[in-house]
Coordinates of C-alpha atoms in Angstrom, one line a residue:
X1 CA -43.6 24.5 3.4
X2 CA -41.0 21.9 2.4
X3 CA -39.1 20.4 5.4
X4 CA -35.1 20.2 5.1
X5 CA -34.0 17.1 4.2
X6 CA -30.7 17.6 6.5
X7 CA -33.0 18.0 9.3
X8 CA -35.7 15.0 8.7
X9 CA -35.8 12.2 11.5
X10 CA -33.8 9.3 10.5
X11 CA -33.5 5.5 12.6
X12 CA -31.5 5.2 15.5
X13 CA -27.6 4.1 15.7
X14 CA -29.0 0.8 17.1
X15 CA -31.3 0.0 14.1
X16 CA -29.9 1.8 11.2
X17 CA -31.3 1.1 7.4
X18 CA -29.9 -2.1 5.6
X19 CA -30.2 0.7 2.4
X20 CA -27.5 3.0 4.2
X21 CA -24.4 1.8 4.0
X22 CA -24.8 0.6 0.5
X23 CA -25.8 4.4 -0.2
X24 CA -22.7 5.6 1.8
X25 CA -20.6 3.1 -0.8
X26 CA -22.0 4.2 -3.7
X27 CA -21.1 7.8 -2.7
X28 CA -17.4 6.8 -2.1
X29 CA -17.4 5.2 -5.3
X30 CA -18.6 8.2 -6.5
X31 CA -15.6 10.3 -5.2
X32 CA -12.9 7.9 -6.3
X33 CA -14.1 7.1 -9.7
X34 CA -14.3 11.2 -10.7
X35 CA -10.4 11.3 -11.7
X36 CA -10.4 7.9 -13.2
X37 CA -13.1 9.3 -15.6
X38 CA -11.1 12.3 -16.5
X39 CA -7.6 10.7 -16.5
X40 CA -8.7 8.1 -19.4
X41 CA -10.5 10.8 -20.7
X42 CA -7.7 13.5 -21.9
X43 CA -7.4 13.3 -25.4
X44 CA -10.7 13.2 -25.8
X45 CA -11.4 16.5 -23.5
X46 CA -8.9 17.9 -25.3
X47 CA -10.1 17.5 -28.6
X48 CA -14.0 18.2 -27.8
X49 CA -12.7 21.4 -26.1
X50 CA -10.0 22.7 -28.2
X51 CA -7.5 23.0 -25.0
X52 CA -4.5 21.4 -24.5
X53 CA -2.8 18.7 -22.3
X54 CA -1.7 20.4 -20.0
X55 CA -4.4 22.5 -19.3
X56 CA -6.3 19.4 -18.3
X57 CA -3.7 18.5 -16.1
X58 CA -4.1 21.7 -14.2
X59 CA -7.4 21.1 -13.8
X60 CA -7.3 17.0 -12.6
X61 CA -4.1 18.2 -10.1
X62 CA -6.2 21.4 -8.9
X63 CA -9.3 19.4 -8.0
X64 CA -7.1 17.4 -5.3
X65 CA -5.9 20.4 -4.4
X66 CA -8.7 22.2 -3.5
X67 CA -9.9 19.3 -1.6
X68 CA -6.6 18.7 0.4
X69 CA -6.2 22.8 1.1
X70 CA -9.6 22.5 2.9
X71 CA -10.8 19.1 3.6
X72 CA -9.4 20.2 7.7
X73 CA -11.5 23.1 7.5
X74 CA -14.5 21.1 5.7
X75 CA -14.4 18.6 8.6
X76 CA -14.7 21.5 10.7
X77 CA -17.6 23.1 8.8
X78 CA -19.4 19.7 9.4
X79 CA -18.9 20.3 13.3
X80 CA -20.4 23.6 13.6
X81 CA -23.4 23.1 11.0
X82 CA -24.1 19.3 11.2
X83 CA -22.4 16.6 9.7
X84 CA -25.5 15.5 7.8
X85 CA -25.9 19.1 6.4
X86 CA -22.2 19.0 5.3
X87 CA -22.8 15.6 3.5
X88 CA -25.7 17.1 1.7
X89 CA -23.9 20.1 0.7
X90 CA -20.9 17.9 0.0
X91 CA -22.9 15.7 -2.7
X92 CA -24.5 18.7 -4.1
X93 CA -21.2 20.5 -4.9
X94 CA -20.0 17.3 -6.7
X95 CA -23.5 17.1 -8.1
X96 CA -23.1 20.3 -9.7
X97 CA -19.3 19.7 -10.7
X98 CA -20.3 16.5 -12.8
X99 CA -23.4 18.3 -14.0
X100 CA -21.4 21.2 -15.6
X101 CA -19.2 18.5 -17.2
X102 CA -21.8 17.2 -19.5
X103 CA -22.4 21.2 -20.4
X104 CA -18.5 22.3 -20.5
X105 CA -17.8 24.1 -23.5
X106 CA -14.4 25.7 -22.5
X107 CA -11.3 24.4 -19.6
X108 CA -12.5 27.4 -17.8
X109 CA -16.2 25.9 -17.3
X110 CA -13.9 22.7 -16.2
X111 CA -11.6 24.7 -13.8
X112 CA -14.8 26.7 -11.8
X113 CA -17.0 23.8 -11.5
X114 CA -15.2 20.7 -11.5
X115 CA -12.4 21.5 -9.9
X116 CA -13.2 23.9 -7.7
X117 CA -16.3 23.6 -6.6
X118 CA -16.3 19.9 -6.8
X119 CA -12.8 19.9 -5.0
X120 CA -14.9 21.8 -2.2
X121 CA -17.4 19.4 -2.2
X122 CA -14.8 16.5 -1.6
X123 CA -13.7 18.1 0.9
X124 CA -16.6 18.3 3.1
X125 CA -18.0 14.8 2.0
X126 CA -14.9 12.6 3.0
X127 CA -14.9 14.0 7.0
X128 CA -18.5 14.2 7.2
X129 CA -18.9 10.6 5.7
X130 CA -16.7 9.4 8.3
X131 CA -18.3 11.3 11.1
X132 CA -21.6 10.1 10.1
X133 CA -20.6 6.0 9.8
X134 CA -19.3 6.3 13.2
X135 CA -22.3 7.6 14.5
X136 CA -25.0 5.8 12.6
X137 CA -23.4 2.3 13.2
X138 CA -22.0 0.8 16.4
X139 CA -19.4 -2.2 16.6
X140 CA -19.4 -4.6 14.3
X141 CA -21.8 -3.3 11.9
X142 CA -19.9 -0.2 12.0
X143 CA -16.6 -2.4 11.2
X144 CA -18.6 -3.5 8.2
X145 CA -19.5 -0.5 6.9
X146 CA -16.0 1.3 7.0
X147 CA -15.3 -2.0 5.2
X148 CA -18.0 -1.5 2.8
X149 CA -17.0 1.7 1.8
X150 CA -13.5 1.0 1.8
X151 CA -14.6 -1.9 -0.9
X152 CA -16.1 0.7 -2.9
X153 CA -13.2 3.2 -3.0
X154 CA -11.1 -0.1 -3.9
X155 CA -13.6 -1.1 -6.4
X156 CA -13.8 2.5 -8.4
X157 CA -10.1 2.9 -8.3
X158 CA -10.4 -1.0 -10.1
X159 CA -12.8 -0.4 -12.9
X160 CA -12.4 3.5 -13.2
X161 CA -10.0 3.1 -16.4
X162 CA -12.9 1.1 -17.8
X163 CA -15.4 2.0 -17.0
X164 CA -14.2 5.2 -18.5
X165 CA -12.4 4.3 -21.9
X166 CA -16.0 2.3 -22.7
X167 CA -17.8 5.0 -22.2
X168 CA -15.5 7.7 -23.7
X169 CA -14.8 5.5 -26.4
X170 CA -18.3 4.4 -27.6
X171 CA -20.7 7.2 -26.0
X172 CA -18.9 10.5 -24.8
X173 CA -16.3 11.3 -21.6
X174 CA -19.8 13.7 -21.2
X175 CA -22.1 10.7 -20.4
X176 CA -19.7 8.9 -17.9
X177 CA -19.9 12.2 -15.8
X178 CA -23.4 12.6 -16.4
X179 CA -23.8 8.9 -14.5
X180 CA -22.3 10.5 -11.8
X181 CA -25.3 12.9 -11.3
X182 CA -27.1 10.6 -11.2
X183 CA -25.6 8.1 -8.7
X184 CA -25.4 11.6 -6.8
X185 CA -29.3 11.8 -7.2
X186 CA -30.3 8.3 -5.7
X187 CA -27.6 8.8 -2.6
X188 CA -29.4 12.2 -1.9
X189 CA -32.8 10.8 -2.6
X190 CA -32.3 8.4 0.5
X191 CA -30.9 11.1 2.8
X192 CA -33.6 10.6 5.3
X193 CA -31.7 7.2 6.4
X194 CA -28.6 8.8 7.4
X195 CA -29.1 10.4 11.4
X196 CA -27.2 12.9 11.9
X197 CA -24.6 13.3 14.6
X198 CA -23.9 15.9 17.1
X199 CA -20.8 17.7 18.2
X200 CA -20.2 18.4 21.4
X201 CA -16.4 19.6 20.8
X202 CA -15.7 23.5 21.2
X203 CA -17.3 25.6 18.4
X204 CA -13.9 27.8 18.2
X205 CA -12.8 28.9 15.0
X206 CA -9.1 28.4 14.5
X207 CA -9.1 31.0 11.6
X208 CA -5.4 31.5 11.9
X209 CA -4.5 27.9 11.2
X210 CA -7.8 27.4 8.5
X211 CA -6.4 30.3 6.6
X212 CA -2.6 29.0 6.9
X213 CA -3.6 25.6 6.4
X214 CA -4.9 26.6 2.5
X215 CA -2.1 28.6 2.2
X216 CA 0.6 25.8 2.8
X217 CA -0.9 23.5 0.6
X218 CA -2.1 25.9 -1.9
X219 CA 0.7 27.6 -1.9
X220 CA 2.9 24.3 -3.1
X221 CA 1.0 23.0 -5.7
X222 CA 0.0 25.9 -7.2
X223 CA 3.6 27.1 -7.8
X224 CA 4.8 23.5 -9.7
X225 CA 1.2 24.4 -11.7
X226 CA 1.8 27.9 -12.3
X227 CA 5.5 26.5 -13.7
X228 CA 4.3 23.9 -15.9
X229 CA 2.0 26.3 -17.4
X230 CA 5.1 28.8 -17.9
X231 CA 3.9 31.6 -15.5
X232 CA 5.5 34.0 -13.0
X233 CA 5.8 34.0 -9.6
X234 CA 6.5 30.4 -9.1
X235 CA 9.2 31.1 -6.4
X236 CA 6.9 33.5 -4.5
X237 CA 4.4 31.1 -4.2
X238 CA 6.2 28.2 -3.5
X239 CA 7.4 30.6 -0.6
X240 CA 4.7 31.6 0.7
X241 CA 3.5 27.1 1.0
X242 CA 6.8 26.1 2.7
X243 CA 6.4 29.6 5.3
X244 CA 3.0 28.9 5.6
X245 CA 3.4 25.1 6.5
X246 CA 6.2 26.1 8.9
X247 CA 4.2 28.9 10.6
X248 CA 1.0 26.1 10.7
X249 CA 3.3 23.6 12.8
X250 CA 4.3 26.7 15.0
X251 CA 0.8 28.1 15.9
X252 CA -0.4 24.7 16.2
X253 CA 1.9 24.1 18.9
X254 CA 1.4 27.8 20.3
X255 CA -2.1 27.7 20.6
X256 CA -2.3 24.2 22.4
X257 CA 0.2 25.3 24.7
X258 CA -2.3 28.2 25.7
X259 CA -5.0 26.0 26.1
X260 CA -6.9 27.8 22.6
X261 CA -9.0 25.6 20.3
X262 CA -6.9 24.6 17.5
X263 CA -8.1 23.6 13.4
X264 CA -6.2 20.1 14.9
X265 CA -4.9 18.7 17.7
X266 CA -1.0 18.5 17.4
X267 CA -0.8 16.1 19.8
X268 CA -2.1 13.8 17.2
X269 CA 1.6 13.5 16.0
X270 CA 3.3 12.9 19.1
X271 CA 2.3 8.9 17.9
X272 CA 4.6 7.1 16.0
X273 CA 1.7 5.2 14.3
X274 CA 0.0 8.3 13.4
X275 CA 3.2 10.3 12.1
X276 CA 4.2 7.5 10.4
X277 CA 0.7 6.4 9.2
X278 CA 0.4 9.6 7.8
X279 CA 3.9 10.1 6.1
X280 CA 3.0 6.6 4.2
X281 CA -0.2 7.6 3.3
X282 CA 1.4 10.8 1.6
X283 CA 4.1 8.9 0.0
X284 CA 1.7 6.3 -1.7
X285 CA -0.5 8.9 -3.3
X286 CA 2.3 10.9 -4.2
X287 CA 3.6 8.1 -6.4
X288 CA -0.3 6.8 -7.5
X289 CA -0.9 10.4 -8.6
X290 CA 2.2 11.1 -10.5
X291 CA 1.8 7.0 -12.3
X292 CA -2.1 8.0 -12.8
X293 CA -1.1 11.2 -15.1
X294 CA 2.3 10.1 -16.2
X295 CA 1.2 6.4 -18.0
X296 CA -2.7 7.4 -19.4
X297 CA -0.3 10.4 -21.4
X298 CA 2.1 8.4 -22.8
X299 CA -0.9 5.7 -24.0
X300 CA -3.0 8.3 -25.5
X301 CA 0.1 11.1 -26.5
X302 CA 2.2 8.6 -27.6
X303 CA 1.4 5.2 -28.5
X304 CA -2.0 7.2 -30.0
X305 CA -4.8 5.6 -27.7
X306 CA -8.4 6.1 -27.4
X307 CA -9.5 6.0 -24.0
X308 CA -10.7 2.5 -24.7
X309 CA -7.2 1.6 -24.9
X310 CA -5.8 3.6 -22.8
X311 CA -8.2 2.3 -19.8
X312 CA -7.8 -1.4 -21.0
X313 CA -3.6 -0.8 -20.9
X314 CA -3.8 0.5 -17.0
X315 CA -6.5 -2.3 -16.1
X316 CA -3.5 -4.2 -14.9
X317 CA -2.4 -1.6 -12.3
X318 CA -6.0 -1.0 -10.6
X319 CA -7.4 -4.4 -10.6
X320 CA -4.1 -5.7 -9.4
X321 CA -4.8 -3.5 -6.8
X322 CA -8.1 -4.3 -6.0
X323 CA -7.5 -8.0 -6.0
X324 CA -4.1 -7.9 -3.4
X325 CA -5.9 -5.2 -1.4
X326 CA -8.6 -7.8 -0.9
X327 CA -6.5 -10.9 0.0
X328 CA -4.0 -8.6 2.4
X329 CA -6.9 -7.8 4.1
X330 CA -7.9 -11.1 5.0
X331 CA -4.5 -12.1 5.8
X332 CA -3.7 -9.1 8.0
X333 CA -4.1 -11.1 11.1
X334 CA -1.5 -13.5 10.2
X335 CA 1.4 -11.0 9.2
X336 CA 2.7 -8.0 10.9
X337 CA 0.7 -4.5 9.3
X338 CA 4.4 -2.8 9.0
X339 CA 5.9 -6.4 6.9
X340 CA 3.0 -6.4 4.5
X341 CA 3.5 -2.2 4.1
X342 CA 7.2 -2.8 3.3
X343 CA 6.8 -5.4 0.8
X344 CA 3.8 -2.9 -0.9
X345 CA 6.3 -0.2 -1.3
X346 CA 9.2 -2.2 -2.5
X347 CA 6.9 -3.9 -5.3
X348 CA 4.7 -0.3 -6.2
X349 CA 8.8 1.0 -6.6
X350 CA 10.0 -2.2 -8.4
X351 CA 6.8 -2.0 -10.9
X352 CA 7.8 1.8 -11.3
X353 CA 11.4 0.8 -12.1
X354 CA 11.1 -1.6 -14.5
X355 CA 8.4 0.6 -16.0
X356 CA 11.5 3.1 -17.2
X357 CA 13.3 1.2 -19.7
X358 CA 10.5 0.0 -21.5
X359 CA 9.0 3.8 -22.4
X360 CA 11.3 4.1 -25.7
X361 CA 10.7 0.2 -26.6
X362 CA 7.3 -0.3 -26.0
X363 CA 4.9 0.0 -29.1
X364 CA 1.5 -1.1 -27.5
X365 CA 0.3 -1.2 -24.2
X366 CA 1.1 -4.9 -23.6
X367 CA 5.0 -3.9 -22.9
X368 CA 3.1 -2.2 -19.5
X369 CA 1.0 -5.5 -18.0
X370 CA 4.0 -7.2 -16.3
X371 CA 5.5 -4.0 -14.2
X372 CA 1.6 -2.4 -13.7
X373 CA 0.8 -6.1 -12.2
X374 CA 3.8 -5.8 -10.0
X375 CA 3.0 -2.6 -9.3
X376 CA -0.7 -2.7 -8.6
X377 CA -0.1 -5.4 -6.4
X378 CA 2.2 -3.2 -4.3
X379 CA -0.6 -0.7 -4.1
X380 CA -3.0 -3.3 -2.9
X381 CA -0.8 -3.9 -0.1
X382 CA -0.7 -0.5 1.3
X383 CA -4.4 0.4 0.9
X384 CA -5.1 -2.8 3.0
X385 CA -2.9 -1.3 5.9
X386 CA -2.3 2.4 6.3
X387 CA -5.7 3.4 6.4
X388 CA -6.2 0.9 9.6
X389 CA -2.3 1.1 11.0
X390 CA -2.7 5.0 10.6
X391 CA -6.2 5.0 12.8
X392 CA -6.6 2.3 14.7
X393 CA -4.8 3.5 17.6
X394 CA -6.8 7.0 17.8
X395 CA -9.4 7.5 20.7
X396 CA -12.9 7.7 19.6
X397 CA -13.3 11.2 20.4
X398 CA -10.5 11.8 18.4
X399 CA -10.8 9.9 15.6
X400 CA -13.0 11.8 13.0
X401 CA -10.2 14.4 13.2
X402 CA -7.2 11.9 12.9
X403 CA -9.5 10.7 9.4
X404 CA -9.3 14.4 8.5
X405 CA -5.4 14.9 8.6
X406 CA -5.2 11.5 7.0
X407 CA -7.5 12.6 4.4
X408 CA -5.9 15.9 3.6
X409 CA -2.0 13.7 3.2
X410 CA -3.8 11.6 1.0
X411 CA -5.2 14.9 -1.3
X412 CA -2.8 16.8 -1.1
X413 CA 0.1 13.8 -1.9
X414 CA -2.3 13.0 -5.1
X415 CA -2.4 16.7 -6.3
X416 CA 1.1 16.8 -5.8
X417 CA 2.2 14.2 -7.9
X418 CA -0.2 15.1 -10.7
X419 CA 1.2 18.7 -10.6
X420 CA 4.5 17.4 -10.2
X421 CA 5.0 14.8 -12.5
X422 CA 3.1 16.4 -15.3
X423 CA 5.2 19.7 -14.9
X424 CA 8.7 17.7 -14.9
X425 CA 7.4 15.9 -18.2
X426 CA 6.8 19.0 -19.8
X427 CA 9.8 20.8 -18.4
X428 CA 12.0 17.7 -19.5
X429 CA 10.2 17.6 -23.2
X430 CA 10.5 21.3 -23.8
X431 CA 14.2 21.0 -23.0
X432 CA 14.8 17.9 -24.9
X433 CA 12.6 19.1 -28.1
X434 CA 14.9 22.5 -27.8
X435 CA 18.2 21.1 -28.3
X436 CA 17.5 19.0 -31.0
X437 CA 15.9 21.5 -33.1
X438 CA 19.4 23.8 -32.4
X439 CA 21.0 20.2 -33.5
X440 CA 19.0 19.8 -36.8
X441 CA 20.7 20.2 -39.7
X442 CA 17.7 20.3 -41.7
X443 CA 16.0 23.4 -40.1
X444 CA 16.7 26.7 -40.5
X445 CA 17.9 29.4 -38.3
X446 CA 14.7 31.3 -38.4
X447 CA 12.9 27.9 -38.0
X448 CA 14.9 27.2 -34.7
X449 CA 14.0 30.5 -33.5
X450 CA 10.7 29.9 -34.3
X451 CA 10.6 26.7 -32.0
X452 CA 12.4 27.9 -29.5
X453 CA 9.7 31.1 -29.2
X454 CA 6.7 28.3 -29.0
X455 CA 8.2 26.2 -26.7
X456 CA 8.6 29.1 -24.6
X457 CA 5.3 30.0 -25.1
X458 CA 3.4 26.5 -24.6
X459 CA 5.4 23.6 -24.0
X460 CA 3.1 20.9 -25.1
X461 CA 2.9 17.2 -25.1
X462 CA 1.3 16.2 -28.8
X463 CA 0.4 12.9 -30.4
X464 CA 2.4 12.1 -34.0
X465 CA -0.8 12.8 -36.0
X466 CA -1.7 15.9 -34.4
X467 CA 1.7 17.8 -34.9
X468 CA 1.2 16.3 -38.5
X469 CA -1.6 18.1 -38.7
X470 CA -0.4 21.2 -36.9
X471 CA 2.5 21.5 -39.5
X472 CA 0.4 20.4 -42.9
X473 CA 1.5 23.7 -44.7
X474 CA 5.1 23.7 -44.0
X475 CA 7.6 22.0 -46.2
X476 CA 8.3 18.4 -45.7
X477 CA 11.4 18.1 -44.8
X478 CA 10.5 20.8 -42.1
X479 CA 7.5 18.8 -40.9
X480 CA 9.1 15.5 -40.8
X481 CA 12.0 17.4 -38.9
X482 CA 10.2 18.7 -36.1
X483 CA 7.7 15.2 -36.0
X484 CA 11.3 12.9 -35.3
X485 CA 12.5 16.1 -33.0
X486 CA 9.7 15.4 -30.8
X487 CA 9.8 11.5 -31.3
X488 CA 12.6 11.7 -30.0
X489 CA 11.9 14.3 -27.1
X490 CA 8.9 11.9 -25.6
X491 CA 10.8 9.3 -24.1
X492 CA 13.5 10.9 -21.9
X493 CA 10.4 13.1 -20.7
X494 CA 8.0 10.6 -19.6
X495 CA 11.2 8.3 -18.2
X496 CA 12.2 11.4 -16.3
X497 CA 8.6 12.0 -15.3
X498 CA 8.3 8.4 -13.5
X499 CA 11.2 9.1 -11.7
X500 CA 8.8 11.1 -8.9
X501 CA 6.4 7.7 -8.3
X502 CA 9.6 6.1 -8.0
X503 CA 11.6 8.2 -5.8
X504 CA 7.8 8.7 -3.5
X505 CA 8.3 4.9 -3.6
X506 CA 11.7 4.6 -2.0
X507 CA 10.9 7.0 0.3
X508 CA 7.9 5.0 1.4
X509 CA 10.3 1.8 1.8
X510 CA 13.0 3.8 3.5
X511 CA 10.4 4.8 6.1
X512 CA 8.7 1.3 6.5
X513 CA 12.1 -0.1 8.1
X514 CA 10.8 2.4 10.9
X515 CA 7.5 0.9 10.9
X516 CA 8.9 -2.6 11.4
X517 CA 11.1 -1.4 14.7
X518 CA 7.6 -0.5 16.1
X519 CA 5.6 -3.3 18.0
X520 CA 2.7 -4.2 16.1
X521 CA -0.6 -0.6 16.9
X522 CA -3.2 -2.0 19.4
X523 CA -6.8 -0.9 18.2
X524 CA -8.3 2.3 20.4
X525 CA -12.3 1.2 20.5
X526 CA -13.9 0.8 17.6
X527 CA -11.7 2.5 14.7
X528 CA -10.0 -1.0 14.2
X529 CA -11.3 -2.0 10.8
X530 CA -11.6 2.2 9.4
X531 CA -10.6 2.3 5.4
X532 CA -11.4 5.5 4.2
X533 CA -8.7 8.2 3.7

């Protein structure tokens, strides 16, 4: 009978496998460089698949979802059944999410399996990862290894866009996931390296706060992807988020005053470092996830990209990012953490800025390099800090679920601001492309009626040649009409659309004036050094 793998004998903390943490990086890299794939990757999904933009979308911001509405309850999952059996479980979810990409036929195939079930699987890989590093590896070499991995997310974020457009480009989007399988395969295939590590916590189910914990964040960014996709209920379910978040806080609070186990400690927040750690770390992704969906649109929708192109265009922003978050690291020592977070946010929103006026100018992707440089080096700057300012200061005991809450920010500010940003785009475009057809001399009543009902119907962000090709049997004054209507529509949409990174930005530089009033976190044990998140 075949032994299980989560259960075979592995080497001691003391003398772990030289193999391991480069098998724990190449999982991370695995993680981070899913969405890259798929955000270079639209137009091409799109046309293989016969779905639209914004259906895709849905799917990239649902993925972080699902991962941010139960990464707290994954971590939790891990404690109960064994953070090594979690890991496993974790890979094989994502494993069967990139697998069904290669096979996807239909968005729905996307939706189940990618998103979903790989969104699960994220989110009981990132807090057993954690769990497992810290107790695999002991002082420095477990300083090393968070770096390691922390190299790797950088890394994937870095060549992502490339990696991706080459592939899409000159193979299929299909092969890039089907690499990921097998990356997947040769983590899993050393699994017997990895010890696993026990909990000795209480074994208490908070269900109360697991089930109001995936209704707050669920609740949120499904209503802003239920609007862009011009359903119902969008107030009810935003509703039912904001109540949900507010009656999490409340029985949080309730249930540590009477001594009950709780899904998380709130005391967690009563730091400064930790509220504010976390607040950051929601504000960044926030404004990465609405630039990540916002800029590879406009390069494939609108200045006609391949994904070649498109991931060449955004190179600037993530290997910026890579190459500051490398150097800031190594200069930490010599500047204060909160200093080198405030001058992050205020170049990430500067980039942003600048970013605006050039959407109705620019006619190639080389109008971008100078603000995505700017930009991307702001980025660099905050993933060298929060991860570490956010941490640090958390007791060991404590510490895989401080990663957890940090985690779950992180998802749930990157599936906000891919459902956010994408919905205010095609909010802003349906608007725009309504008024001027009720402007337009040229078309008809009935046409305007016509355009108005479709809008309403599926408001749709659409590259020149493909509404060309859309309207080839109607008149040509008609078609030429409706192809300078939406010309003209794209740019005060995707302007508006940046305006979320840039506001998340401000935000992030309002509250890093806080930071700086704050002495400088001292490290709790051995969490100084931590970059995963």
């Amino acid at each position: 009978m075949a032994s299980d793998p989560a259960a075979a004998p592995a080497p001691s903390a003391q003398t772990p496998s030289r193999l391991l943490p480069l098998l724990l990086a190449m999982a991370m890299f695995v993680l981070v460089v899913d969405t890259s794939l798929m955000n270079v990757s639209i137009s091409a999904v799109v046309e293989d698949l016969g779905t639209t933009v914004s259906g895709v979308q849905s799917a990239i911001a649902l993925e972080a979802l699902v991962s941010a509405a139960f990464i707290l309850i994954g971590g939790k999952a891990g404690d109960l059944f064994g953070r090594k059996r979690a890991y496993v479980l974790g890979l094989l979810a994502y494993a069967v999410g990139a697998i069904a990409m290669t096979l996807a036929q239909s968005l729905v195939a996307i939706i189940v399996f990618w998103a979903v079930i790989g969104g699960l699987g994220a989110s009981l890989l990132l807090p057993a990862m954690q769990s497992l590093i810290h107790g695999n590896f002991d002082g420095p070499a477990r300083t090393k290894v968070y770096a390691l991995v922390g190299a790797a997310a950088a890394i994937a974020a870095a060549v992502g866009p490339l990696l991706g457009g080459v592939i899409t480009t000159f193979l299929s989007w299909r092969v890039g996931f089907l690499l990921e399988a097998v990356i997947i395969a040769i983590v899993l295939s050393g699994i017997g390296l990895v010890r696993d590590v026990e909990f000795t916590g209480s074994r208490h189910v908070d269900g109360v706060g697991s089930v109001l914990s995936v209704l707050a964040m669920g609740g949120i960014v499904l209503s802003i992807l239920v609007w862009q996709e011009g359903g119902e209920s969008v107030l009810a379910l935003m509703l039912v988020g904001l109540l949900s978040m507010a009656g999490l806080v409340w029985w949080l609070r309730r249930s540590k005053r009477a001594g009950r186990p709780t899904l998380l400690d709130p005391d967690l927040f009563s730091s400064p470092y930790f509220r504010l750690g976390v607040s950051q770390q929601l504000l960044q992704q926030i404004a990465l996830g609405g630039t990540m969906i916002v800029l590879p649109l406009y390069l494939q929708m609108v200045l006609e990209y391949d994904a070649l192109g498109a991931g060449l265009s955004i190179a600037p922003l993530s290997l910026s990012m890579f190459a500051v978050a490398l150097v800031a690291g190594r200069q930490a020592g010599r500047h204060r953490p909160a200093g080198i977070v405030r001058l992050g946010f205020a170049l990430l929103t500067a980039g942003l800025v600048v970013l605006v006026p050039l959407v109705p100018r620019a006619d190639s992707g080389w109008w971008l390099t100078v603000p995505l440089l700017i930009a991307g080096s702001g980025l660099g700057m905050l993933v060298s800090q929060l991860n570490n300012y956010t941490l640090s200061p958390v007791s060991d005991e404590r510490v895989s679920e401080a990663a957890g809450v940090n985690s779950a920010a992180g998802s749930f500010g990157l599936s906000f601001g891919l459902a956010f940003a994408g919905a205010i785009m095609l909010a802003v475009l349906s608007v725009a492309f309504t008024r001027g057809a009720e402007d337009s001399d040229v078309l008809s009543a009935p046409e305007k009626e016509q355009v108005s009902q479709v809008l309403e119907d599926d408001a749709e962000l659409m590259s020149t040649t493909g509404l060309e090709e859309l309207l080839a049997d109607q008149p040509p004054a008609t078609s030429a009409e409706i192809v300078r209507i939406n010309t003209d529509a794209r740019p005060p949409a995707l302007q508006i659309a940046l305006l979320i990174p840039i506001v998340a930005g401000l935000l992030g530089l309002a509250n890093s004036f806080r930071m700086v009033r704050l002495p400088d976190p001292v490290p709790a044990g051995s969490t100084e050094g931590l970059a995963l998140g």
